Coordinates of C-alpha atoms in Angstrom, one line a residue:
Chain A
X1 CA 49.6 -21.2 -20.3
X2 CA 49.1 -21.3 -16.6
X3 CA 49.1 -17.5 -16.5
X4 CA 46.5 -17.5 -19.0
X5 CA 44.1 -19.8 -16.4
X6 CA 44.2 -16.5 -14.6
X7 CA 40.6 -16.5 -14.9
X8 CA 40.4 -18.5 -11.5
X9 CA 39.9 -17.5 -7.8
X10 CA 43.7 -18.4 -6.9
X11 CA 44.9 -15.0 -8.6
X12 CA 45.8 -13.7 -5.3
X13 CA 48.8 -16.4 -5.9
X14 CA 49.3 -16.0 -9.6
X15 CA 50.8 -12.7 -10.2
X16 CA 49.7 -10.6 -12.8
X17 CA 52.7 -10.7 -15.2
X18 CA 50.2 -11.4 -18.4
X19 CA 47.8 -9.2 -17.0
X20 CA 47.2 -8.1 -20.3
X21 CA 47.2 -11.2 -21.7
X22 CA 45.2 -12.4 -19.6
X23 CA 42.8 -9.2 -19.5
X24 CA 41.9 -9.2 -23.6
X25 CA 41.5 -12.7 -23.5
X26 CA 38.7 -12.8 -20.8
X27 CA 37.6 -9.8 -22.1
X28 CA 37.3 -11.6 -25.8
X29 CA 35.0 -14.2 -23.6
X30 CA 33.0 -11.2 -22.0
X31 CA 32.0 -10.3 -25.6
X32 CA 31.1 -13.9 -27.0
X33 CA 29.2 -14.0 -24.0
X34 CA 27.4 -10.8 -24.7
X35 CA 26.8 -11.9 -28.1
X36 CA 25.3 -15.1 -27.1
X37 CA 23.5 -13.7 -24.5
X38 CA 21.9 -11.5 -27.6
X39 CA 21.3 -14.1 -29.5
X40 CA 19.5 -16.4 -27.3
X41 CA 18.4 -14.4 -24.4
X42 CA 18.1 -16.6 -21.3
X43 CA 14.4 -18.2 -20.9
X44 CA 14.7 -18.9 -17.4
X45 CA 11.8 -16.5 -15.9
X46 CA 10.3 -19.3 -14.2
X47 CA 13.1 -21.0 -13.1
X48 CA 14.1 -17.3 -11.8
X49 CA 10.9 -16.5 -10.4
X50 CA 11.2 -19.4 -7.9
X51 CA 14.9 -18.4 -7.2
X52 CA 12.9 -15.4 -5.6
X53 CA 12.1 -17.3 -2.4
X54 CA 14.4 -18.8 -2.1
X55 CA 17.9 -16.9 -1.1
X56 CA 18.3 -14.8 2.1
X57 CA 18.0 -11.1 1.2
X58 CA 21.4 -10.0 2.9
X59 CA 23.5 -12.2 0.8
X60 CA 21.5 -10.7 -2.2
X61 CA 22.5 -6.8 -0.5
X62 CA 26.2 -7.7 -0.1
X63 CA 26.1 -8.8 -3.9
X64 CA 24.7 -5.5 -4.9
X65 CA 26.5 -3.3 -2.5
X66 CA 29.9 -5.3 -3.0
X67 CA 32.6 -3.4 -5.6
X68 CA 32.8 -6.4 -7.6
X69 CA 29.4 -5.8 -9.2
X70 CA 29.9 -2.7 -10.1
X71 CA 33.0 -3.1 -11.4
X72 CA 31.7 -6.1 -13.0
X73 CA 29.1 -3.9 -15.1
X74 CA 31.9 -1.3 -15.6
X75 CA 34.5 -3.7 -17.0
X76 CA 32.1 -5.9 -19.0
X77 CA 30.5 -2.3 -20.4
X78 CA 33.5 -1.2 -21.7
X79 CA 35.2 -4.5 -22.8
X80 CA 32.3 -4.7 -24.6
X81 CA 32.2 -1.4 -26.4
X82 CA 36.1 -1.5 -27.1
X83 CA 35.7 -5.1 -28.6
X84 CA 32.8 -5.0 -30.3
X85 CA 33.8 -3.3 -33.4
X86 CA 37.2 -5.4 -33.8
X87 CA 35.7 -8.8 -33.2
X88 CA 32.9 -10.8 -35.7
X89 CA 31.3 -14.1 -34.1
X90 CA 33.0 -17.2 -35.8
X91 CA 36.1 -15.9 -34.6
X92 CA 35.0 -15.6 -31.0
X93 CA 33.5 -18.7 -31.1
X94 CA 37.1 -20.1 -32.3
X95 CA 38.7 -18.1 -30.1
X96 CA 36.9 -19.2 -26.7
X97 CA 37.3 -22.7 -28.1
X98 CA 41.0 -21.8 -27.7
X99 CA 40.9 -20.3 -24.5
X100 CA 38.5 -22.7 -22.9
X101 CA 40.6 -25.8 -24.0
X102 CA 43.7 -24.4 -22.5
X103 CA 42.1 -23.5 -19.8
X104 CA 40.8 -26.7 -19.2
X105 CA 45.0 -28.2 -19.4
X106 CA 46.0 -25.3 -17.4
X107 CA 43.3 -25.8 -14.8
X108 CA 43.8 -29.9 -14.7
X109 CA 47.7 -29.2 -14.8
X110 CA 47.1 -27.0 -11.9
X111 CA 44.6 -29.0 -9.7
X112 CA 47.2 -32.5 -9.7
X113 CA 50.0 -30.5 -9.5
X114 CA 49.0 -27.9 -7.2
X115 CA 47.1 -29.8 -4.9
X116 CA 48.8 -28.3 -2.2
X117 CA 47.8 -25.1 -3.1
X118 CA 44.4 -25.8 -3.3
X119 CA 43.4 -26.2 0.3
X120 CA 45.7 -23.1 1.4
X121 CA 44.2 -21.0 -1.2
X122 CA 40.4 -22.0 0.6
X123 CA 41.7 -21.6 3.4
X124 CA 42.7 -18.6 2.6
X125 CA 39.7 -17.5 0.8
X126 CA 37.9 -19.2 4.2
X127 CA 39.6 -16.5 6.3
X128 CA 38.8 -14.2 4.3
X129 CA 35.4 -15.0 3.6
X130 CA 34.3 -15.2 7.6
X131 CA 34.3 -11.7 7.8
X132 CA 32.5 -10.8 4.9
X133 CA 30.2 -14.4 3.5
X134 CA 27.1 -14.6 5.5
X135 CA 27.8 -18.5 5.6
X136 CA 30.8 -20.2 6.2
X137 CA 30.2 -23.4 5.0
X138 CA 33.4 -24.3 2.8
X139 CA 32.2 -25.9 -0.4
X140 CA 33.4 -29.2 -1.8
X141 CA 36.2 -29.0 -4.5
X142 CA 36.0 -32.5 -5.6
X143 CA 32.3 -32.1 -5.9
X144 CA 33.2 -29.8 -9.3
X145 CA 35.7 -31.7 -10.9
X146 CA 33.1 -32.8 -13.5
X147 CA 33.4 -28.9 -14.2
X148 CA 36.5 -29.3 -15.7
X149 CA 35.4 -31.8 -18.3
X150 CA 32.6 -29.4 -19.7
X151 CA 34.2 -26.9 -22.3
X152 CA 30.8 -25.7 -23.3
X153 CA 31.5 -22.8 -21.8
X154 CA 28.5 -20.1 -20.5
X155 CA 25.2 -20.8 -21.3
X156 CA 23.7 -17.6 -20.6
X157 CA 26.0 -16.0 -17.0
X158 CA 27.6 -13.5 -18.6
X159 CA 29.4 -13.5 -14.7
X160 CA 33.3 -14.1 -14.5
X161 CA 32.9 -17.0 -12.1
X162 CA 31.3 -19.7 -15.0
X163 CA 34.9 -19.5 -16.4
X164 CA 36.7 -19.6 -13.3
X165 CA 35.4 -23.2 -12.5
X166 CA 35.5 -23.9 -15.9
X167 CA 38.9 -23.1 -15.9
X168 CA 40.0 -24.1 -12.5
X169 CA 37.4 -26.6 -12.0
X170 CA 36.8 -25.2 -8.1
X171 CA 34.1 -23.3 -7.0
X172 CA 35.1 -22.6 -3.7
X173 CA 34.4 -19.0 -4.3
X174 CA 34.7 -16.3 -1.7
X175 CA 32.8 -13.0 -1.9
X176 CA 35.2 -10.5 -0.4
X177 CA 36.6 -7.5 -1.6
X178 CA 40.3 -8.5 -0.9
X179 CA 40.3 -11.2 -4.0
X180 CA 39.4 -7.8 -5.9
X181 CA 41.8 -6.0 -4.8
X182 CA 44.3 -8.4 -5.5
X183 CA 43.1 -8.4 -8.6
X184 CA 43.9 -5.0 -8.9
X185 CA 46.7 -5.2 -12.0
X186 CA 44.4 -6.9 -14.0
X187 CA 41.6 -5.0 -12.7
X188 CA 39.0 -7.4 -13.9
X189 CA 36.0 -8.0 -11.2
X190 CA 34.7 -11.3 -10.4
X191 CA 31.3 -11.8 -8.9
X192 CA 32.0 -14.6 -6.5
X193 CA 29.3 -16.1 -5.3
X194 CA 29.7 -18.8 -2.7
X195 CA 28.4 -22.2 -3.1
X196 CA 26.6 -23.5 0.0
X197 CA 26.6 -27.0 1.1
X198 CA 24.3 -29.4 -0.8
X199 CA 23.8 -27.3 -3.5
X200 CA 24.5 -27.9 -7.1
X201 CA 27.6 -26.3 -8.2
X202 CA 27.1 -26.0 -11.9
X203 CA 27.3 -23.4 -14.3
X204 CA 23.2 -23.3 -14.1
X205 CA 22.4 -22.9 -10.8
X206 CA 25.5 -20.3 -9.9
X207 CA 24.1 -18.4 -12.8
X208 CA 20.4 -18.5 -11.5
X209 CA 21.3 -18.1 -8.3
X210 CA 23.3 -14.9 -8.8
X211 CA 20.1 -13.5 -10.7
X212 CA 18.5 -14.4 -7.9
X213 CA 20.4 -12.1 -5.7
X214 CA 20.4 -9.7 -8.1
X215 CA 16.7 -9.9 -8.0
X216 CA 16.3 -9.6 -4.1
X217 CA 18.8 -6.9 -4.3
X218 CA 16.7 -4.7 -6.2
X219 CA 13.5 -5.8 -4.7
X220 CA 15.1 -4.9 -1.4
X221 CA 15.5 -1.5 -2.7
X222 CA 12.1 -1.4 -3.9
X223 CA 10.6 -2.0 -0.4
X224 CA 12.9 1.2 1.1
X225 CA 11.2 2.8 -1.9
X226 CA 7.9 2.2 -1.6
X227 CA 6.2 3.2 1.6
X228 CA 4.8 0.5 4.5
X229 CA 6.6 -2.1 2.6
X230 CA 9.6 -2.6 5.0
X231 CA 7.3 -4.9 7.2
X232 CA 6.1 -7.2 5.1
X233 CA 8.1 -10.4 4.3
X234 CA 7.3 -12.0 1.0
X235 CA 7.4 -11.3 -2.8
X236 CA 3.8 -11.6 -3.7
X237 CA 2.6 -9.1 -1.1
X238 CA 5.4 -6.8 -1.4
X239 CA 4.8 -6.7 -5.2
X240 CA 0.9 -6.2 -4.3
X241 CA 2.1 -3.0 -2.4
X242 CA 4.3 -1.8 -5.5
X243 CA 1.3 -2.3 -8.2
X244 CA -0.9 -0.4 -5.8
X245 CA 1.7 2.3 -4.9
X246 CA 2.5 2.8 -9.2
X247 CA -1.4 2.9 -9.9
X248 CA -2.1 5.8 -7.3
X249 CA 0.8 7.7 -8.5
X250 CA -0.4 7.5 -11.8
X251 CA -4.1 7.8 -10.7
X252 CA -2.7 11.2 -8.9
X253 CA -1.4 12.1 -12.4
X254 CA -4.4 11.9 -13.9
X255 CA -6.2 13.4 -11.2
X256 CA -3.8 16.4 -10.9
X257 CA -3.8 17.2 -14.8
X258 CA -7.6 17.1 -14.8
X259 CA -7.2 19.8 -12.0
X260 CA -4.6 21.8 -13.9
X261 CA -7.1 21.3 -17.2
X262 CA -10.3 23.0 -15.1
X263 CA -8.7 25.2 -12.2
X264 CA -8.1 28.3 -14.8
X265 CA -9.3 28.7 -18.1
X266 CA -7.9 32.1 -17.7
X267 CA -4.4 30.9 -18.4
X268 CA -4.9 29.7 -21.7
X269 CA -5.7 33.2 -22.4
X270 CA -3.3 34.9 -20.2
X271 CA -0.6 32.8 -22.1
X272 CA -1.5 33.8 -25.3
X273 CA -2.1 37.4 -24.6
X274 CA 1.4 37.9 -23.2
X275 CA 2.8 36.6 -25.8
X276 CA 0.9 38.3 -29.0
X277 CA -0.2 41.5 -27.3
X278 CA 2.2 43.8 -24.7
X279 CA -0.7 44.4 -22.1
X280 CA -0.9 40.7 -20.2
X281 CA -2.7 41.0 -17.1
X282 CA -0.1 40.6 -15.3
X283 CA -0.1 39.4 -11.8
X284 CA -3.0 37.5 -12.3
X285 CA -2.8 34.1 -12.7
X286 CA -0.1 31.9 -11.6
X287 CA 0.8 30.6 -15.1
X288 CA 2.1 33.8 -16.6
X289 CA 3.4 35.4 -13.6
X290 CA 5.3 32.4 -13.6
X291 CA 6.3 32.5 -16.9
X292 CA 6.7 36.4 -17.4
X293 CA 9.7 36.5 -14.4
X294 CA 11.2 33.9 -16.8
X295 CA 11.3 36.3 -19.8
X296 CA 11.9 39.0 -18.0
X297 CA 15.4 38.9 -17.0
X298 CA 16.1 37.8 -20.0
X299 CA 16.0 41.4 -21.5
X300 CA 19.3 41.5 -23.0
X301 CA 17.9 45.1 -24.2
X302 CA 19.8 46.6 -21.7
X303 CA 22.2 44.3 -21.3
X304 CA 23.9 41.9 -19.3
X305 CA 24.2 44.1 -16.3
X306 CA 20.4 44.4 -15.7
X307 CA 20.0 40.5 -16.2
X308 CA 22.2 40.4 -13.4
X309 CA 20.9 43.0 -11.5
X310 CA 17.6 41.5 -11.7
X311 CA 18.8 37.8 -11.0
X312 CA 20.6 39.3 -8.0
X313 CA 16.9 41.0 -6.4
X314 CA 15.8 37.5 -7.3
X315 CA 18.1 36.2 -5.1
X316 CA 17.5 38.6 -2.6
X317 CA 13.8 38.3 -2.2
X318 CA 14.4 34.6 -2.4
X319 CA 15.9 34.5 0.8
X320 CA 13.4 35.6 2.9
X321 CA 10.6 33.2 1.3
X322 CA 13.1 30.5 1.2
X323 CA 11.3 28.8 4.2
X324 CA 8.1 28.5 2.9
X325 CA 6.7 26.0 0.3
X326 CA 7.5 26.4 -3.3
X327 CA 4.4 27.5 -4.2
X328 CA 4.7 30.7 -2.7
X329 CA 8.0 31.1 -3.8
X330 CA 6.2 31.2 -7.4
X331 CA 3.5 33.6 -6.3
X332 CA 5.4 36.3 -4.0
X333 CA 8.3 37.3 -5.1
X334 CA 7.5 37.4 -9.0
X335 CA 4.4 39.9 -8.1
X336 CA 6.5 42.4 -5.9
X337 CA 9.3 42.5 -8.9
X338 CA 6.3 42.9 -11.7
X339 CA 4.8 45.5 -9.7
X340 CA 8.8 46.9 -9.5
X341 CA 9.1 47.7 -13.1
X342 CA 6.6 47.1 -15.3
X343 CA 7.5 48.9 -18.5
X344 CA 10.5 47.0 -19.0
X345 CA 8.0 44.2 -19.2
X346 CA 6.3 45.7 -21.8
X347 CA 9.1 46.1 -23.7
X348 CA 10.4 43.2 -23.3
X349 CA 8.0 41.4 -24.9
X350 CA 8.1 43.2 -27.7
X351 CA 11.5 42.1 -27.6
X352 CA 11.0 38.5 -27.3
X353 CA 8.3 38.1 -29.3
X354 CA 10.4 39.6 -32.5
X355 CA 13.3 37.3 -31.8
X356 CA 12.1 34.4 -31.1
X357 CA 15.0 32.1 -31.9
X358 CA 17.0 33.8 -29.4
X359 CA 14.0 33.0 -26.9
X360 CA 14.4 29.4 -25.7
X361 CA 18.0 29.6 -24.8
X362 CA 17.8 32.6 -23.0
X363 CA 14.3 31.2 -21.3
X364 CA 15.9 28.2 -20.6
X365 CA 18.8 29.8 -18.6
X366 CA 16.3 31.8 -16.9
X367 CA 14.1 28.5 -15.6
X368 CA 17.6 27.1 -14.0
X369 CA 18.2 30.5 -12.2
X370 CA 14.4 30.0 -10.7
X371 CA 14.5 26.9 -10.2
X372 CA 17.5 26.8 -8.7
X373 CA 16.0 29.1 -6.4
X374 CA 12.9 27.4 -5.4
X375 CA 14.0 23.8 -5.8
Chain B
X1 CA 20.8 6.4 -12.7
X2 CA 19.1 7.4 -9.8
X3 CA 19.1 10.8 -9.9
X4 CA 18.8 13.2 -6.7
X5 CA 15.0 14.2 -6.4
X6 CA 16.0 17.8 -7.1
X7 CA 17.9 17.7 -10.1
X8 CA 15.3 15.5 -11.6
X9 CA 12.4 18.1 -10.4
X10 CA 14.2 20.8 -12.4
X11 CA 14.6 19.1 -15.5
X12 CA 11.1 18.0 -15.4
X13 CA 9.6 21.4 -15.2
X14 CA 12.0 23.0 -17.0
X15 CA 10.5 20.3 -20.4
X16 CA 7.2 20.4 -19.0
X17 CA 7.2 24.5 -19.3
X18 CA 8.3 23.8 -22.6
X19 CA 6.0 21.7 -23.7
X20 CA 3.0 23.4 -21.8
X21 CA 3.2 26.7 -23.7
X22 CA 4.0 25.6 -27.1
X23 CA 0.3 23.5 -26.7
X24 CA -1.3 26.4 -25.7
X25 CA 0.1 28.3 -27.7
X26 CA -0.8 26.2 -30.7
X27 CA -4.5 26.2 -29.8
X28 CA -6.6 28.5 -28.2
X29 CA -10.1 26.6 -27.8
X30 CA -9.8 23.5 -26.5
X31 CA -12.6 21.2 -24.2
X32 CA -11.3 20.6 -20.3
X33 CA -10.9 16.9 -21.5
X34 CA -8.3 18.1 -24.2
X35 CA -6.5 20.3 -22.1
X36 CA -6.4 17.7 -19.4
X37 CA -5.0 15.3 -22.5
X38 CA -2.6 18.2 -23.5
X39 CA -1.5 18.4 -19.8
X40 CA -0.8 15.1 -19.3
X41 CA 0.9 13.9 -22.0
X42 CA 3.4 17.3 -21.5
X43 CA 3.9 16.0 -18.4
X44 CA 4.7 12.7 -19.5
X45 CA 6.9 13.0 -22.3
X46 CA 8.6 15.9 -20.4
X47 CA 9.2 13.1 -17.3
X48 CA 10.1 10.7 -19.6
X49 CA 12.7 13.1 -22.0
X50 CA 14.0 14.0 -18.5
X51 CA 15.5 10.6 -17.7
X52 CA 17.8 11.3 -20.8
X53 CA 16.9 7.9 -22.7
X54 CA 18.7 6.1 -20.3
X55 CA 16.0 3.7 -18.4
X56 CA 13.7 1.7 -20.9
X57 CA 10.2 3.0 -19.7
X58 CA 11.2 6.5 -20.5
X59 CA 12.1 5.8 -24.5
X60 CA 8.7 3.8 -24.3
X61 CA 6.9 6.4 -23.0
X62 CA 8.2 9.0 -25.6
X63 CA 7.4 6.5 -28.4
X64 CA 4.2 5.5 -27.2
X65 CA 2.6 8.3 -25.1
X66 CA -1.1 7.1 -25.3
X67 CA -1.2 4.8 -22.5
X68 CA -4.8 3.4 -21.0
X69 CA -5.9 4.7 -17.7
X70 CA -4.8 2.3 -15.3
X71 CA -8.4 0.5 -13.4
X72 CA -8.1 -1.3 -10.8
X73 CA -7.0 -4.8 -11.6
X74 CA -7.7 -7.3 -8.8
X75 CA -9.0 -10.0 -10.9
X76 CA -5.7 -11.5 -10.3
X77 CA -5.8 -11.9 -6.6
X78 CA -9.0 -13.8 -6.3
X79 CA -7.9 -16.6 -9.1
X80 CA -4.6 -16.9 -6.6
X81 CA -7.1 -17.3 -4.0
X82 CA -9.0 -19.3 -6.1
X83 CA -5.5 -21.6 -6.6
X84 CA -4.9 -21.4 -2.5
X85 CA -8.0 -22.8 -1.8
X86 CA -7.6 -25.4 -4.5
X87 CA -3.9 -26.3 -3.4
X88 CA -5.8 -26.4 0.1
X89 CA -7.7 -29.0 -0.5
X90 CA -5.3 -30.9 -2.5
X91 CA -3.1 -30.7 0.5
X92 CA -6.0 -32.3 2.8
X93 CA -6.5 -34.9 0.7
X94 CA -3.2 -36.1 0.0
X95 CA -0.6 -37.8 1.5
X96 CA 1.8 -35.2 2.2
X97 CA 5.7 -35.8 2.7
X98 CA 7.6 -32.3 4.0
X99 CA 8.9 -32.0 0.2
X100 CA 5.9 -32.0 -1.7
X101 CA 4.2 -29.8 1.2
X102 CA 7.2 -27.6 0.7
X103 CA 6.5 -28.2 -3.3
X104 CA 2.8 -27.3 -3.2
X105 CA 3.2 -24.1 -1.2
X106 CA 6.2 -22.9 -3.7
X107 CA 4.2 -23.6 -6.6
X108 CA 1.3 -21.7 -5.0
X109 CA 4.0 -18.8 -4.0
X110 CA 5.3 -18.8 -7.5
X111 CA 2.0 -18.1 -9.6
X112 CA 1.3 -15.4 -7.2
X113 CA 4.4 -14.0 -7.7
X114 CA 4.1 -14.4 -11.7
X115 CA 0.8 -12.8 -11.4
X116 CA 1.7 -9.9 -9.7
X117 CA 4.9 -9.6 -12.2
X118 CA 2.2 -9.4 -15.2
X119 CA 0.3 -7.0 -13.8
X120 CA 3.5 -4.8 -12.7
X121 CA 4.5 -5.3 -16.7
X122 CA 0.7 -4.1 -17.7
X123 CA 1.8 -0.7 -15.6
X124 CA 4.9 0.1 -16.5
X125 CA 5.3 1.5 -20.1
X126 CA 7.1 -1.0 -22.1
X127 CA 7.3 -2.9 -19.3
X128 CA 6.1 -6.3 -21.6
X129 CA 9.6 -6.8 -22.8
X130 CA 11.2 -6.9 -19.8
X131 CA 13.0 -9.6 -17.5
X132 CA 12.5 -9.3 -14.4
X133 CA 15.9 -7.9 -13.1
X134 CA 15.1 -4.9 -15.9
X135 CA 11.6 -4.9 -14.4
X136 CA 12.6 -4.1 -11.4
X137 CA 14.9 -1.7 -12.0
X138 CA 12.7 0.3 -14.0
X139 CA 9.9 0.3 -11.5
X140 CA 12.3 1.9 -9.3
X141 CA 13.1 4.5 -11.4
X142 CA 9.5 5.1 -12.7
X143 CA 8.4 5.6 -9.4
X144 CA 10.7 8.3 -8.3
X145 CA 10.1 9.8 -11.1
X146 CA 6.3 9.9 -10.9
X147 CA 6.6 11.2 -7.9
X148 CA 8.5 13.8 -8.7
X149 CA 5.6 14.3 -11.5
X150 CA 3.4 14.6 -8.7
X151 CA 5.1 16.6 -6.6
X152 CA 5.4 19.6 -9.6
X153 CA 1.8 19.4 -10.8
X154 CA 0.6 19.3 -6.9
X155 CA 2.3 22.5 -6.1
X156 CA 1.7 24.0 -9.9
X157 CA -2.2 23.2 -8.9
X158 CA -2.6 24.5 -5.5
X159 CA -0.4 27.5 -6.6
X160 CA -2.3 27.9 -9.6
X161 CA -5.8 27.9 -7.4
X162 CA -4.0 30.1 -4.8
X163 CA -3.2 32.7 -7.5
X164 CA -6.6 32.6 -8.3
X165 CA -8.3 33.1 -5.3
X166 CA -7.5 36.7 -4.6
X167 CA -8.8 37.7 -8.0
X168 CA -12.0 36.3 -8.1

């Protein structure tokens, strides 16, 4: 039974014998967890919104860059997908019932008889955590006994650490690697999160709270992202600076394909007359000089030897032009290789125009060699 | 998920090609505003099929390609000045203790923030049915790749015009 209240932060002492165990049974809660999370999806957007303010942003960049996360999402992913055709809801429900009930024994078995235990194990953690928390204000234990009495397990944190107090009824967490690693036979991540002084310890805040760092993590990425936002400190005008960065992008889309629309009616025509008749203007335009290179070395009418003949004085002429912009690169080298042999142009698009179902593949494997070239 | 900017350059023009010359190969005579319509919405569902389905904007991009031209929206900032100014003057008036001083401004901070979050939802395709965590996440993604949009039709354009400058 005690190795079944695995799920708590002491693992480092428990060894992993029932790793197994232990593994398909939190992995059973992962899925009910999922499920609920489905079923009621969390409505705590406002509560969440003011959680943006609130947390420093490094502890939020530790959470995100920390292995536990990641292997959080991993695990829970594919727990999830191996569980989710073998288990139906009522049982789950019954199941976590179970779990949570023994859990519960295990973890008030373990807190009166393991007492002594307990402050090693935060002191441990304690050690631990000063080189990797950002605070180092030890949380109260006693503070979360009530946690022990409240089977109802996650509301809506779908995060390893609801059942670890639930279970252990400590939240005297520690957000370090090295409890990971220690977890390494059962290779199940926790997301620890640390519980600072004076805050509430239960299931509710931890849960927002982590959002909360989630949130920061990602809207410190965001700022990197965004240009001129790594000086400004606050959501709302960091957000302002993401709308208007999003609406001229797009505004440049628009812009840009109105360009492309007007700059050259030619190439509607160009286009169409390579491909129906076998005198395109060539070199003209952009558009069909960029598409004809395409086809071209895709004659397999002589071959594969000539495809890779020709892909090899593409790579040649490539590397003088490499240094200029890309927009060169689709003007110069394709004109010099037209002018180069032109009548196997012609015939091949005869060629291609007959086979057409061969066409897309072999035009498709062409656009990689280009763009490999120019991108 | 986050690509590499090349990569995700090469499988966007590689769909956009694609998609470019099976429009205009369809039809011959169209007006600069349907080309420009044709163009765009290449270009979009070629970014958006280049993500692979796997980010939320892209699958509600593909479904729902027609998306209104993005105005200026800054109808929400004055009503949050509006609400400074009025939390301003509530604040003069009464009796303020640090906490609810502390309250007022995080309120104020707050419907900013929720503001800004609708309008962010208003850009981003499919963006309504998002939390915020998603929201972010896709805005991230969106970004890079409309930059990358940008980037191809930019040099596409001034190639394009470059090509045809000689000729004339």
């Amino acid at each position: 039974m005690e190795s079944k209240a695995g799920t708590t932060e002491t693992r480092s002492n428990i060894t992993a014998s029932d790793g197994d165990q232990v593994a398909a049974l939190e992995s059973l809660q992962f899925t009910d967890e999922f499920h609920r999370l489905i079923l009621a999806p969390p409505s705590d957007n406002a509560t969440s919104l003011t959680a943006l303010l609130e947390l420093p942003a490094s502890r939020a960049l530790e959470l995100l860059h920390s292995p536990a996360s990641a292997k959080l999402i991993a695990a829970s992913a594919s727990s999830f997908e191996a569980l989710k055709g073998n288990f139906l809801f009522p049982s789950n429900t019954t199941l976590i019932d179970q779990a949570a009930r023994s859990s519960v024994f295990a973890g008030g078995v373990n807190n009166t008889n393991n007492k002594s235990n307990a402050p090693e194990t935060t002191s441990n953690n304690a050690t631990l955590n000063l080189e990797k928390a950002v605070k180092s204000e030890p949380a109260e234990t006693e503070s979360c006994q009530p946690l022990v009495s409240d089977p109802a397990v996650e509301k809506r944190n779908f995060k390893r650490k609801d059942r670890e107090k639930k279970a252990k009824g400590s939240t005297k967490k520690s957000k370090t690697a090295a409890n990971d690693s220690s977890d390494g036979p059962e290779k199940l991540p926790y997301v620890h999160v640390r519980a600072r002084r004076g805050e509430a310890t239960d299931s509710h805040s931890l849960a927002e709270r982590a959002r909360r760092e989630k949130i920061n993590a990602r809207m410190k990425l965001l700022q990197e992202l965004v240009p001129g936002c790594n000086k400004i400190s606050g959501t709302a005008l960091v957000l302002d600076e993401i709308i208007n960065h999003v609406q001229s992008l797009q505004n440049q889309v628009e812009f840009l394909s109105m360009r492309l629309a007007a700059v050259n009616p030619r190439t509607d025509f160009n286009l169409n007359s390579i491909f129906t008749t076998e005198s395109g203007s060539l070199p003209d335009s952009n558009f069909p000089s960029m598409v004809m290179p395409l086809i071209w070395p895709e004659v397999q009418v002589n071959g594969n030897k000539q495809q890779h003949q020709q892909q090899w004085q593409f790579d040649a002429l490539q590397q003088p032009v490499w240094g200029r912009e890309v927009c060169n690169n689709y003007i110069t080298p394709e004109n010099s290789l037209l002018s180069y042999d032109s009548s196997a142009n012609s015939v091949a698009e005869v060629e291609l125009f007959s086979s057409n179902g061969q066409w897309t593949t072999n035009k498709q494997r062409c656009m990689q060699i280009k763009l490999k070239m120019e991108l | 998920m986050h690509l590499p900017h090349s990569t995700l350059k090469q499988e966007f023009v590689k769909k956009w090609i694609m998609g470019l010359q099976r429009c205009k190969f369809s039809n011959k005579k169209m007006s600069i505003f349907e080309r420009k319509k044709a163009i765009k919405l290449s270009a979009d569902t070629a970014m958006a099929s280049a993500r692979k389905g796997l980010t939320c904007w892209s699958r509600a991009l593909i479904s729902n390609p027609d998306r209104p031209v993005p105005t200026t929206t800054r109808r929400a900032s004055s009503a949050c000045k509006k609400i400074v100014k009025r939390s301003r003057r509530i604040r003069r008036t009464a009796k303020c203790g640090a906490a609810r001083k502390g309250q007022i401004t995080r309120s104020i901070a707050q419907c900013l923030v929720r503001k800004r979050t609708q309008i962010l939802k208003s850009l981003i395709p499919g963006g309504e049915f998002m939390n915020e965590v998603c929201l972010i996440e896709e805005t991230l993604d969106y970004i890079t790749s409309l930059r990358v949009q940008v980037d191809v039709m930019r040099s596409l354009a001034s190639a394009s015009a470059r090509a045809s400058e000689p000729h004339n």
